[in-house]
Short mmCIF file of C-alpha atoms and ligand atoms in Angstrom, two decimals:
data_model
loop_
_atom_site.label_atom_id
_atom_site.label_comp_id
_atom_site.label_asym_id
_atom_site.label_seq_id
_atom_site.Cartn_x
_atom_site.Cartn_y
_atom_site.Cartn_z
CA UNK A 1 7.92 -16.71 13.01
CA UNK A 2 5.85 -16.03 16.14
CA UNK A 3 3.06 -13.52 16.32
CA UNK A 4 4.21 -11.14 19.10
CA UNK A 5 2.22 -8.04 20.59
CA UNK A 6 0.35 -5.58 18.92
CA UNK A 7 2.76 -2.25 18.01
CA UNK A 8 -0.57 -0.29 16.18
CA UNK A 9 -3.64 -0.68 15.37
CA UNK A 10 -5.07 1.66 12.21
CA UNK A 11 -8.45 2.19 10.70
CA UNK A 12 -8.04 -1.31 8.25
CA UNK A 13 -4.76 -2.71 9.79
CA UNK A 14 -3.01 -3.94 12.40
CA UNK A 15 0.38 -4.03 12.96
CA UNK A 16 2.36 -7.25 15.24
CA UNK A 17 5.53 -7.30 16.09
CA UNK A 18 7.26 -10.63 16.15
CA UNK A 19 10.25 -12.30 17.58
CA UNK A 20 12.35 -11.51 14.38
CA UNK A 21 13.16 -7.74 15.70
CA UNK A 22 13.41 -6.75 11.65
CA UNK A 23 9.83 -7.80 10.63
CA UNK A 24 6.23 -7.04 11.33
CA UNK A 25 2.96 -9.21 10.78
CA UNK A 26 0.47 -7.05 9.24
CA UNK A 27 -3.15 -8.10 9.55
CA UNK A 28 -5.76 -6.54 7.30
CA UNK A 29 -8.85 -5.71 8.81
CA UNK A 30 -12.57 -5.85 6.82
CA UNK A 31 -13.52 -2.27 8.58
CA UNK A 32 -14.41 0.66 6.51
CA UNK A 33 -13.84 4.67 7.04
CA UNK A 34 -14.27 7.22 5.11
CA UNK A 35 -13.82 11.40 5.12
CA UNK A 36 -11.59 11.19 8.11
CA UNK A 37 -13.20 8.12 9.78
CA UNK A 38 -16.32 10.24 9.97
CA UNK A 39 -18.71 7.09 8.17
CA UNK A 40 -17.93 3.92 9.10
CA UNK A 41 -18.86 0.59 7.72
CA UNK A 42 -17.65 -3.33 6.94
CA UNK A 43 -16.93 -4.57 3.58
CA UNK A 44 -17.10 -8.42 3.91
CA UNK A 45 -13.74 -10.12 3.33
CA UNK A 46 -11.84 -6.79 2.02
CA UNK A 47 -9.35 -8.01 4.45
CA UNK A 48 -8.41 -11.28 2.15
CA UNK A 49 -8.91 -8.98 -0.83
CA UNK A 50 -6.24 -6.19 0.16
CA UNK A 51 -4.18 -8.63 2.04
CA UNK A 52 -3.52 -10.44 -1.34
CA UNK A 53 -3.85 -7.90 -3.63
CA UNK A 54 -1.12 -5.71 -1.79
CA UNK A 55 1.23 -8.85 -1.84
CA UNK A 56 0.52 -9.08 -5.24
CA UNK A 57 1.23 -5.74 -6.53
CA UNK A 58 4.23 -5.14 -4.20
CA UNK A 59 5.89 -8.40 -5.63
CA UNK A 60 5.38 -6.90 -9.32
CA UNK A 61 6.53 -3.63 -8.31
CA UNK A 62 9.88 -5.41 -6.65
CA UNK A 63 10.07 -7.10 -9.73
CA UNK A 64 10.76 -3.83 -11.53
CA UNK A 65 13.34 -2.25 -9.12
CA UNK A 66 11.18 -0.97 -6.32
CA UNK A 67 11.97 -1.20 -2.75
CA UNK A 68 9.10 -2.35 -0.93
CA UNK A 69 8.63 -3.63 2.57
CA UNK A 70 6.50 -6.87 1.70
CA UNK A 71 8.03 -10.17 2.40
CA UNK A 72 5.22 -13.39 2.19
CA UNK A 73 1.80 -13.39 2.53
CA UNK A 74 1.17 -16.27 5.51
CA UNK A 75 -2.57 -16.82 5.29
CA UNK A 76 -5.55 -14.97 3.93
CA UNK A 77 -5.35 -11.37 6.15
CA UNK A 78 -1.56 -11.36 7.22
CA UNK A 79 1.79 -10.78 5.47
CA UNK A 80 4.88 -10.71 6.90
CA UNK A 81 6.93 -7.40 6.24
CA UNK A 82 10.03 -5.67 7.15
CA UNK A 83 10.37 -3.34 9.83
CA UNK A 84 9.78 -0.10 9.02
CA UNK A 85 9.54 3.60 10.27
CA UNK A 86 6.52 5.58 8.45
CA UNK A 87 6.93 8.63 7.37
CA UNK A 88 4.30 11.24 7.76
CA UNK A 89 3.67 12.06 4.56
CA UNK A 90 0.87 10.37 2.06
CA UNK A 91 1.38 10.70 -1.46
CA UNK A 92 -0.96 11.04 -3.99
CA UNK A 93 -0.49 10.26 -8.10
CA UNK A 94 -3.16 11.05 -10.23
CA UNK A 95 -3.69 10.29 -13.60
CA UNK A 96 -7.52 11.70 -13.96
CA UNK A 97 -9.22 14.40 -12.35
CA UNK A 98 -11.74 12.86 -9.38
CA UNK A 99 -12.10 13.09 -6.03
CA UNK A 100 -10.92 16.24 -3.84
CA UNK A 101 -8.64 17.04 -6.73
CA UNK A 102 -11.60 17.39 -9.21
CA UNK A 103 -13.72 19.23 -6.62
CA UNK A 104 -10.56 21.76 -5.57
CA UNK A 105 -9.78 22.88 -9.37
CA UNK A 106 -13.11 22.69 -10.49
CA UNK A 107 -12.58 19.70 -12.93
CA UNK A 108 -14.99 17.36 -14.28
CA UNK A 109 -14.35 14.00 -12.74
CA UNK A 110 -12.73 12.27 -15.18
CA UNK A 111 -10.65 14.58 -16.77
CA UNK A 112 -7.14 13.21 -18.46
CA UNK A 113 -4.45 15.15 -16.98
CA UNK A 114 -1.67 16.01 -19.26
CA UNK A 115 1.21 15.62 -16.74
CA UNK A 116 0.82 13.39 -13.88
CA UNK A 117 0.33 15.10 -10.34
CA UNK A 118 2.03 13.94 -7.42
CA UNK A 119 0.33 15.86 -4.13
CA UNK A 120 1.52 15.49 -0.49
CA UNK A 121 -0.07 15.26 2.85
CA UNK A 122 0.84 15.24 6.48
CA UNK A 123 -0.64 12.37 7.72
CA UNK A 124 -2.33 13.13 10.88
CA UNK A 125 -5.63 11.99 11.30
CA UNK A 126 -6.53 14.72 14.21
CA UNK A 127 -5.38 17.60 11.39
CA UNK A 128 -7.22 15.68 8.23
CA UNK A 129 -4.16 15.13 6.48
CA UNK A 130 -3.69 18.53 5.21
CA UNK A 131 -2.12 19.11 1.88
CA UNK A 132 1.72 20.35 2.14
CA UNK A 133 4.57 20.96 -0.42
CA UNK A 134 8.04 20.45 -0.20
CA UNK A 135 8.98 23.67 1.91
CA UNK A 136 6.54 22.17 4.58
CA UNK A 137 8.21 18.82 4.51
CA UNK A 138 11.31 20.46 4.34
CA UNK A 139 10.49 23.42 6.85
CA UNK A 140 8.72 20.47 9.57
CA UNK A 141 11.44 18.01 8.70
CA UNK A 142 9.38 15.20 8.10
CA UNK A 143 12.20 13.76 5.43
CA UNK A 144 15.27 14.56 4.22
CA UNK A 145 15.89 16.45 0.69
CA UNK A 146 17.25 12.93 0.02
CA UNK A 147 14.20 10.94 1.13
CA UNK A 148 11.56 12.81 -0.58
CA UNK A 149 13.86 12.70 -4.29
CA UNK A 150 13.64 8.77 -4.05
CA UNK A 151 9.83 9.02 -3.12
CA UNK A 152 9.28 10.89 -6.12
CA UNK A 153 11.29 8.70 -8.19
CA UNK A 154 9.76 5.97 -6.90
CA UNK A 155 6.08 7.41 -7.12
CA UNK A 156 6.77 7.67 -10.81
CA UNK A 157 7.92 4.50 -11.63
CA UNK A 158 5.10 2.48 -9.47
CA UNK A 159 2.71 4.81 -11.56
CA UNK A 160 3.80 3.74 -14.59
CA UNK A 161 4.19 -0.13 -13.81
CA UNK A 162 1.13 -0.06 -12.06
CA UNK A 163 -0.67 1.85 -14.79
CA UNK A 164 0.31 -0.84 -17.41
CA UNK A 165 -0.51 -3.42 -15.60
CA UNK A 166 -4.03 -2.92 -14.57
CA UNK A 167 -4.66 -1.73 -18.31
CA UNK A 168 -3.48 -5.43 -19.21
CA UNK A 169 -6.75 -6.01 -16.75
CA UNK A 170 -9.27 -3.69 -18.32
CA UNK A 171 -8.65 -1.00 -15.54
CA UNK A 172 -7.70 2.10 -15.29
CA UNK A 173 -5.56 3.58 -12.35
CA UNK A 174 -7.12 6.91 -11.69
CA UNK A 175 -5.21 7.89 -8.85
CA UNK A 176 -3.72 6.71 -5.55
CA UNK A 177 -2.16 6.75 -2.05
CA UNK A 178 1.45 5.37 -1.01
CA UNK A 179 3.47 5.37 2.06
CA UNK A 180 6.85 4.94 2.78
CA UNK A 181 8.95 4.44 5.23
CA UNK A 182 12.85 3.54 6.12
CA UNK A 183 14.13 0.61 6.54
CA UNK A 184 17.91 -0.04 7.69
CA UNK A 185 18.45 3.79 6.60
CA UNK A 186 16.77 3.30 3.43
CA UNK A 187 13.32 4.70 1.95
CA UNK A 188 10.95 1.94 0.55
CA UNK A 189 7.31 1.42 0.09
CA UNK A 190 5.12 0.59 2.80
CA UNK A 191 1.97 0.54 3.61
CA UNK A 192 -0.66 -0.94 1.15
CA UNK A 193 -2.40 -1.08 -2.51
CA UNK A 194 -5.78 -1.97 -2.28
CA UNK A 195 -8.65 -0.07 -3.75
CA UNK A 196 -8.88 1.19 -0.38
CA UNK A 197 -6.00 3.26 -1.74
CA UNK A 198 -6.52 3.71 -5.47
CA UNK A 199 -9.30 4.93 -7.44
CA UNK A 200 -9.96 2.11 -10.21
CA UNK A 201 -12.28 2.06 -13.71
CA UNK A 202 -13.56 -0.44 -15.61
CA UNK A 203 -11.54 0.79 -19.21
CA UNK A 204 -14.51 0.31 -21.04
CA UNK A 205 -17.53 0.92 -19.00
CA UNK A 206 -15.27 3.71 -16.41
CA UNK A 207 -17.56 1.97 -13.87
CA UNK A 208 -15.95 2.53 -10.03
CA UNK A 209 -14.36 -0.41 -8.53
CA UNK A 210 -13.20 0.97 -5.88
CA UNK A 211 -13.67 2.74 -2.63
CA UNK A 212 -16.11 5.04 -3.70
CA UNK A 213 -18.65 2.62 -3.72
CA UNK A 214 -18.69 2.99 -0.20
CA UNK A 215 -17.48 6.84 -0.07
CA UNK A 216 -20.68 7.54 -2.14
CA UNK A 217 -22.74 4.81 -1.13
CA UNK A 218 -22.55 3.49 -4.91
CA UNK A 219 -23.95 -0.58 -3.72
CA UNK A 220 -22.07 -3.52 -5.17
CA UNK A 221 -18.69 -2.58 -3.27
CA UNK A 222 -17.93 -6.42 -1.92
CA UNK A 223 -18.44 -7.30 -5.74
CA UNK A 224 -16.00 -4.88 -6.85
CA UNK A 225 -13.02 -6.02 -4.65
CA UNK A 226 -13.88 -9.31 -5.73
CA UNK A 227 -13.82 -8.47 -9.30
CA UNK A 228 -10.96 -6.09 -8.91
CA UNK A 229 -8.61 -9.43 -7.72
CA UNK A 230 -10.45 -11.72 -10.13
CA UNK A 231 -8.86 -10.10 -13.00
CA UNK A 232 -5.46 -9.35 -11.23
CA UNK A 233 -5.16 -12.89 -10.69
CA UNK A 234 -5.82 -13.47 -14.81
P1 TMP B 301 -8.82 12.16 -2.74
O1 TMP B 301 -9.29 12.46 -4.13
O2 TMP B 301 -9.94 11.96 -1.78
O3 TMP B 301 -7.82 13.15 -2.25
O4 TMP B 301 -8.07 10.75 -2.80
C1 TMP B 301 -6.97 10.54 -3.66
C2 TMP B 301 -6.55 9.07 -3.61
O5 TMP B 301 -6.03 8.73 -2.35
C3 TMP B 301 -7.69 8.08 -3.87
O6 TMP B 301 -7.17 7.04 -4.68
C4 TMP B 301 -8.03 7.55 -2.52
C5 TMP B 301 -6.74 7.66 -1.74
N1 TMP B 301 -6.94 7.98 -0.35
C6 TMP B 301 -6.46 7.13 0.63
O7 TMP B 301 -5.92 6.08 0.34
N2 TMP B 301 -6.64 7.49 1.93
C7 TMP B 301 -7.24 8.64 2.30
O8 TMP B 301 -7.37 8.90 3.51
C8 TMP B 301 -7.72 9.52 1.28
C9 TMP B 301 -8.40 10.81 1.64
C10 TMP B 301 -7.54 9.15 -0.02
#
C-alpha cells in the first residue's frame, strides 16, 4: 500500500491517505499537549508505545465483537486503518473519580463509582470540548439516535473487556477517551488507546502510569509508557 498525502494532522497523529481509497495510514507522533494544547512537551518514543499498544488493544477488543477501524500495524509509528468519518463527539467511561470529574463533583480522586459514567463532549478544540448530553447531540445532530445507542453499547462492552484485561496486568483502568466514527454506514471505534487516552494505576501501589505524569509534571512519564506495554505484552 502506498503512503499518499497527508488528509490531517492532530496534536499526536497524523493521518495519510493512500492509494486504497478505503484505508488510512495513521502515524503516531511523540508530541505532548495538555489542557487544550495549552503545555506542550515530547515524550520520547510514545509514538512506538501508542502505535502498538492501540493495535494491540483494538485487536483484543475485535476479538470480543467490537467494530474497530484498525487493520495492521506496518512498522513502529504507523498502522494501517479503515477509512473513517469522525464523529464529533469524545466519550468518556469512568470507573474512579479523578481528573475534571473528581474536581467538578467534589470527589476525592480515587473514589470507586458505583455505576459506571459515560460523559460526552463536542470535540472542538477552539470550544475546549465542552461537555454535552444527548439532547445536544441530538438537538446539533452530530449522530443519529441510532449511532449514539451502538456507541453506548459499545462503550460498555470495551469497558468491561478492557477493564479485565489490564487487571490480568496489575492495572487499573480509571477512566478513558474513545472516538468513533462510520465506516461504510456503520459506527466503529476509531481513534486510539494509549495512556494518552486512559487514566491507568498500578493495582497495588495506584501509582499513575499515565498521562498525568506529564499533565502534573509527576517525572518518570517515558518509564511509564514503557512499563505500561511491558506488561501488556506479558
Ligand atoms: P478528564 O478527567 O480530564 O476529563 O479526562 C478523562 C479521560 O479522558 C482521561 O482518561 C484522559 C482522557 N482525555 C483525552 O484522551 N483527551 C482529552 O483531551 C482529555 C481532556 C481527556
Amino acid at each position: 500500500m502506498k503512503k499518499l498525502d497527508m488528509l490531517y494532522e492532530g496534536k499526536a497523529k497524523k493521518v495519510y491517505k493512500t492509494d486504497d481509497s478505503s484505508r488510512y495510514i495513521i502515524e503516531y507522533k511523540d508530541d505532548a499537549t495538555a489542557f487544550n494544547g495549552e503545555k506542550k512537551g515530547s515524550i520520547l518514543e510514545k509514538g512506538i508505545i501508542n502505535n502498538k499498544m492501540s493495535g494491540l488493544l483494538f485487536k483484543v477488543l475485535e476479538e470480543k465483537g467490537i467494530p474497530t477501524h484498525f487493520e495492521e500495524l506496518i512498522n513502529d509509528r504507523e498502522m494501517i486503518v479503515k477509512e473513517v468519518e469522525i464523529l464529533p463527539i469524545e466519550v468518556i467511561v469512568r470507573n474512579i473519580a479523578a481528573g475534571s470529574l473528581a474536581e467538578r463533583l467534589g470527589l476525592e480522586e480515587g473514589t470507586k463509582m458505583k455505576k459506571t459514567v459515560l460523559e460526552f463532549c463536542y470535540k472542538d478544540d477552539e470550544l475546549g470540548d465542552p461537555m454535552i448530553n444527548e439532547y445536544h447531540i441530538d438537538a446539533i445532530e452530530l449522530a443519529t439516535k441510532n449511532e449514539i445507542e451502538n456507541i453506548k453499547n459499545y462503550s460498555f462492552k470495551i469497558n468491561e473487556v478492557l477493564s479485565e484485561y489490564f487487571l490480568e496486568r496489575d492495572i487499573v483502568l480509571v477512566d478513558f477517551k474513545l472516538e468513533f466514527g462510520i465506516h461504510k454506514g456503520e459506527v466503529i471505534l476509531a481513534d486510539e488507546i494509549s495512556p494518552d487516552t486512559c487514566r491507568l494505576w498500578d493495582k497495588n501501589t495506584r501509582e499513575k502510569l499515565d498521562k498525568d505524569r506529564f499533565r502534573r509534571d509527576l517525572g518518570n512519564v517515558e518509564e511509564s509508557y514503557k512499563e505500561v506495554l511491558k506488561r501488556l505484552n506479558n
